[in-house]
PDB file of C-alpha atoms in Angstrom:
ATOM      1  CA  GLN A   6     211.649 143.662  17.569  1.00  0.00           C
ATOM      2  CA  ILE A   7     214.319 141.301  18.829  1.00  0.00           C
ATOM      3  CA  PRO A   8     214.799 141.374  22.589  1.00  0.00           C
ATOM      4  CA  PRO A   9     217.920 143.185  23.745  1.00  0.00           C
ATOM      5  CA  PRO A  10     221.051 141.140  24.361  1.00  0.00           C
ATOM      6  CA  ILE A  11     221.477 139.793  27.836  1.00  0.00           C
ATOM      7  CA  SER A  12     223.371 142.265  29.954  1.00  0.00           C
ATOM      8  CA  PRO A  13     225.670 140.927  32.664  1.00  0.00           C
ATOM      9  CA  LYS A  14     223.912 143.356  35.027  1.00  0.00           C
ATOM     10  CA  GLN A  15     220.452 142.000  34.213  1.00  0.00           C
ATOM     11  CA  ASP A  16     218.878 139.573  36.644  1.00  0.00           C
ATOM     12  CA  PRO A  17     218.845 136.181  34.866  1.00  0.00           C
ATOM     13  CA  GLN A  18     215.307 135.428  36.044  1.00  0.00           C
ATOM     14  CA  GLN A  19     214.093 138.713  34.601  1.00  0.00           C
ATOM     15  CA  ALA A  20     215.965 137.959  31.370  1.00  0.00           C
ATOM     16  CA  LEU A  21     214.295 134.537  31.186  1.00  0.00           C
ATOM     17  CA  THR A  22     210.839 136.041  31.744  1.00  0.00           C
ATOM     18  CA  GLN A  23     211.446 138.627  29.020  1.00  0.00           C
ATOM     19  CA  GLN A  24     212.775 136.044  26.591  1.00  0.00           C
ATOM     20  CA  ILE A  25     209.888 133.606  27.028  1.00  0.00           C
ATOM     21  CA  ASP A  26     207.392 136.467  26.843  1.00  0.00           C
ATOM     22  CA  TYR A  27     209.039 137.549  23.593  1.00  0.00           C
ATOM     23  CA  TYR A  28     208.550 134.102  22.033  1.00  0.00           C
ATOM     24  CA  PHE A  29     204.800 134.426  22.664  1.00  0.00           C
ATOM     25  CA  SER A  30     204.583 138.049  21.504  1.00  0.00           C
ATOM     26  CA  LEU A  31     202.823 139.231  18.358  1.00  0.00           C
ATOM     27  CA  GLU A  32     206.162 140.418  16.939  1.00  0.00           C
ATOM     28  CA  ASN A  33     207.669 136.947  17.200  1.00  0.00           C
ATOM     29  CA  LEU A  34     204.663 134.773  16.361  1.00  0.00           C
ATOM     30  CA  ILE A  35     204.175 136.576  13.048  1.00  0.00           C
ATOM     31  CA  ARG A  36     207.394 135.038  11.754  1.00  0.00           C
ATOM     32  CA  ASP A  37     208.274 132.155  14.078  1.00  0.00           C
ATOM     33  CA  ILE A  38     207.037 129.260  11.960  1.00  0.00           C
ATOM     34  CA  TYR A  39     209.051 126.734  13.984  1.00  0.00           C
ATOM     35  CA  LEU A  40     207.250 127.601  17.223  1.00  0.00           C
ATOM     36  CA  ARG A  41     203.882 127.608  15.473  1.00  0.00           C
ATOM     37  CA  LYS A  42     204.536 124.222  13.833  1.00  0.00           C
ATOM     38  CA  ASN A  43     205.171 122.787  17.290  1.00  0.00           C
ATOM     39  CA  MET A  44     201.811 123.953  18.673  1.00  0.00           C
ATOM     40  CA  ASP A  45     199.205 121.264  19.186  1.00  0.00           C
ATOM     41  CA  THR A  46     195.616 121.714  17.970  1.00  0.00           C
ATOM     42  CA  GLU A  47     194.854 123.894  21.000  1.00  0.00           C
ATOM     43  CA  GLY A  48     197.963 126.051  20.653  1.00  0.00           C
ATOM     44  CA  TRP A  49     200.013 124.447  23.442  1.00  0.00           C
ATOM     45  CA  VAL A  50     203.767 123.855  23.277  1.00  0.00           C
ATOM     46  CA  SER A  51     205.854 122.117  25.900  1.00  0.00           C
ATOM     47  CA  LEU A  52     208.006 124.169  28.232  1.00  0.00           C
ATOM     48  CA  SER A  53     210.798 121.708  27.369  1.00  0.00           C
ATOM     49  CA  LEU A  54     210.714 122.878  23.739  1.00  0.00           C
ATOM     50  CA  ILE A  55     211.121 126.525  24.789  1.00  0.00           C
ATOM     51  CA  LEU A  56     213.961 125.631  27.157  1.00  0.00           C
ATOM     52  CA  ASN A  57     215.900 124.203  24.216  1.00  0.00           C
ATOM     53  CA  PHE A  58     215.950 127.520  22.335  1.00  0.00           C
ATOM     54  CA  LYS A  59     219.453 128.981  22.090  1.00  0.00           C
ATOM     55  CA  ARG A  60     218.855 132.275  23.925  1.00  0.00           C
ATOM     56  CA  VAL A  61     216.986 130.501  26.715  1.00  0.00           C
ATOM     57  CA  LYS A  62     219.814 127.986  27.120  1.00  0.00           C
ATOM     58  CA  ILE A  63     222.284 130.868  27.503  1.00  0.00           C
ATOM     59  CA  ILE A  64     220.149 132.480  30.217  1.00  0.00           C
ATOM     60  CA  ILE A  65     219.626 129.169  32.031  1.00  0.00           C
ATOM     61  CA  ASN A  66     223.357 128.541  31.933  1.00  0.00           C
ATOM     62  CA  GLY A  67     223.792 131.840  33.794  1.00  0.00           C
ATOM     63  CA  ILE A  68     221.212 130.763  36.362  1.00  0.00           C
ATOM     64  CA  GLN A  69     222.883 127.347  36.794  1.00  0.00           C
ATOM     65  CA  ASN A  70     226.258 128.961  37.416  1.00  0.00           C
ATOM     66  CA  SER A  71     224.864 130.777  40.443  1.00  0.00           C
ATOM     67  CA  LEU A  72     223.047 127.822  42.018  1.00  0.00           C
ATOM     68  CA  GLU A  73     223.901 124.643  43.826  1.00  0.00           C
ATOM     69  CA  SER A  74     221.523 122.091  42.327  1.00  0.00           C
ATOM     70  CA  ASP A  75     219.522 121.279  39.212  1.00  0.00           C
ATOM     71  CA  GLN A  76     216.419 121.090  41.388  1.00  0.00           C
ATOM     72  CA  GLU A  77     216.875 124.769  42.265  1.00  0.00           C
ATOM     73  CA  VAL A  78     217.201 125.604  38.562  1.00  0.00           C
ATOM     74  CA  SER A  79     213.945 123.781  37.778  1.00  0.00           C
ATOM     75  CA  SER A  80     212.167 125.617  40.593  1.00  0.00           C
ATOM     76  CA  ILE A  81     213.412 128.973  39.337  1.00  0.00           C
ATOM     77  CA  ILE A  82     212.359 128.178  35.759  1.00  0.00           C
ATOM     78  CA  LEU A  83     208.867 127.149  36.878  1.00  0.00           C
ATOM     79  CA  GLU A  84     208.548 130.250  39.055  1.00  0.00           C
ATOM     80  CA  THR A  85     209.793 132.484  36.244  1.00  0.00           C
ATOM     81  CA  VAL A  86     207.253 131.128  33.753  1.00  0.00           C
ATOM     82  CA  LYS A  87     204.463 132.191  36.133  1.00  0.00           C
ATOM     83  CA  ASN A  88     205.677 135.798  35.781  1.00  0.00           C
ATOM     84  CA  CYS A  89     205.301 135.851  31.991  1.00  0.00           C
ATOM     85  CA  GLN A  90     202.582 138.184  30.714  1.00  0.00           C
ATOM     86  CA  ASN A  91     201.971 136.816  27.198  1.00  0.00           C
ATOM     87  CA  LEU A  92     201.116 133.213  27.961  1.00  0.00           C
ATOM     88  CA  GLU A  93     198.845 130.728  29.660  1.00  0.00           C
ATOM     89  CA  ILE A  94     200.151 127.744  31.595  1.00  0.00           C
ATOM     90  CA  ASN A  95     198.665 124.254  31.466  1.00  0.00           C
ATOM     91  CA  TYR A  96     199.788 121.719  34.063  1.00  0.00           C
ATOM     92  CA  LEU A  97     199.645 118.112  32.841  1.00  0.00           C
ATOM     93  CA  ASN A  98     199.356 114.781  34.647  1.00  0.00           C
ATOM     94  CA  GLU A  99     197.061 116.172  37.352  1.00  0.00           C
ATOM     95  CA  LYS A 100     199.855 118.407  38.622  1.00  0.00           C
ATOM     96  CA  ASP A 101     199.543 121.986  39.810  1.00  0.00           C
ATOM     97  CA  ALA A 102     201.892 124.932  40.189  1.00  0.00           C
ATOM     98  CA  GLU A 103     203.336 123.438  43.367  1.00  0.00           C
ATOM     99  CA  SER A 104     203.886 119.843  42.246  1.00  0.00           C
ATOM    100  CA  ALA A 105     204.689 120.234  38.539  1.00  0.00           C
ATOM    101  CA  THR A 106     208.054 119.496  36.986  1.00  0.00           C
ATOM    102  CA  ILE A 107     209.257 121.042  33.729  1.00  0.00           C
ATOM    103  CA  ASP A 108     207.874 118.057  31.787  1.00  0.00           C
ATOM    104  CA  ASP A 109     204.399 118.706  33.238  1.00  0.00           C
ATOM    105  CA  VAL A 110     204.106 122.222  31.802  1.00  0.00           C
ATOM    106  CA  ASN A 111     202.674 123.386  28.491  1.00  0.00           C
ATOM    107  CA  LEU A 112     202.476 127.008  27.402  1.00  0.00           C
ATOM    108  CA  ARG A 113     200.419 128.932  24.863  1.00  0.00           C
ATOM    109  CA  VAL A 114     199.889 132.510  23.834  1.00  0.00           C
ATOM    110  CA  LYS A 115     197.361 134.195  26.135  1.00  0.00           C
ATOM    111  CA  ASP A 116     195.139 135.846  23.515  1.00  0.00           C
ATOM    112  CA  ASN A 117     193.651 134.362  20.335  1.00  0.00           C
ATOM    113  CA  PHE A 118     195.825 131.260  20.146  1.00  0.00           C
ATOM    114  CA  GLU A 119     193.690 130.048  17.221  1.00  0.00           C
ATOM    115  CA  GLN A 120     195.162 132.617  14.848  1.00  0.00           C
ATOM    116  CA  TRP A 121     198.648 131.113  15.248  1.00  0.00           C
ATOM    117  CA  LEU A 122     197.792 127.495  14.489  1.00  0.00           C
ATOM    118  CA  LEU A 123     199.239 126.115  11.244  1.00  0.00           C
TER     119      LEU A 123
END
């Protein structure tokens, strides 16, 4: 099931959460070979990869239009990822949720990541 189109009335943060959750859903992982090819041996993919997906870029563009700075956008993205239900977050470079930047974040499906490795 493809996520519904982004409604102008929908909160962009909520839309971003739903979209990222969708990428890590059973429905998507069954056929998303590109995402699976980009997983490392432990199932992790970089947040940067996800942020380059077309639908995500559209949502982020909406967020950027309502904010003053790129730093705010990064903070919102990092906060939004924490609200996703279908994934685990791994902070790299000895960072944590407070100090991480987008480049310090890897994501993987929450349950049974092994079954999605190629």
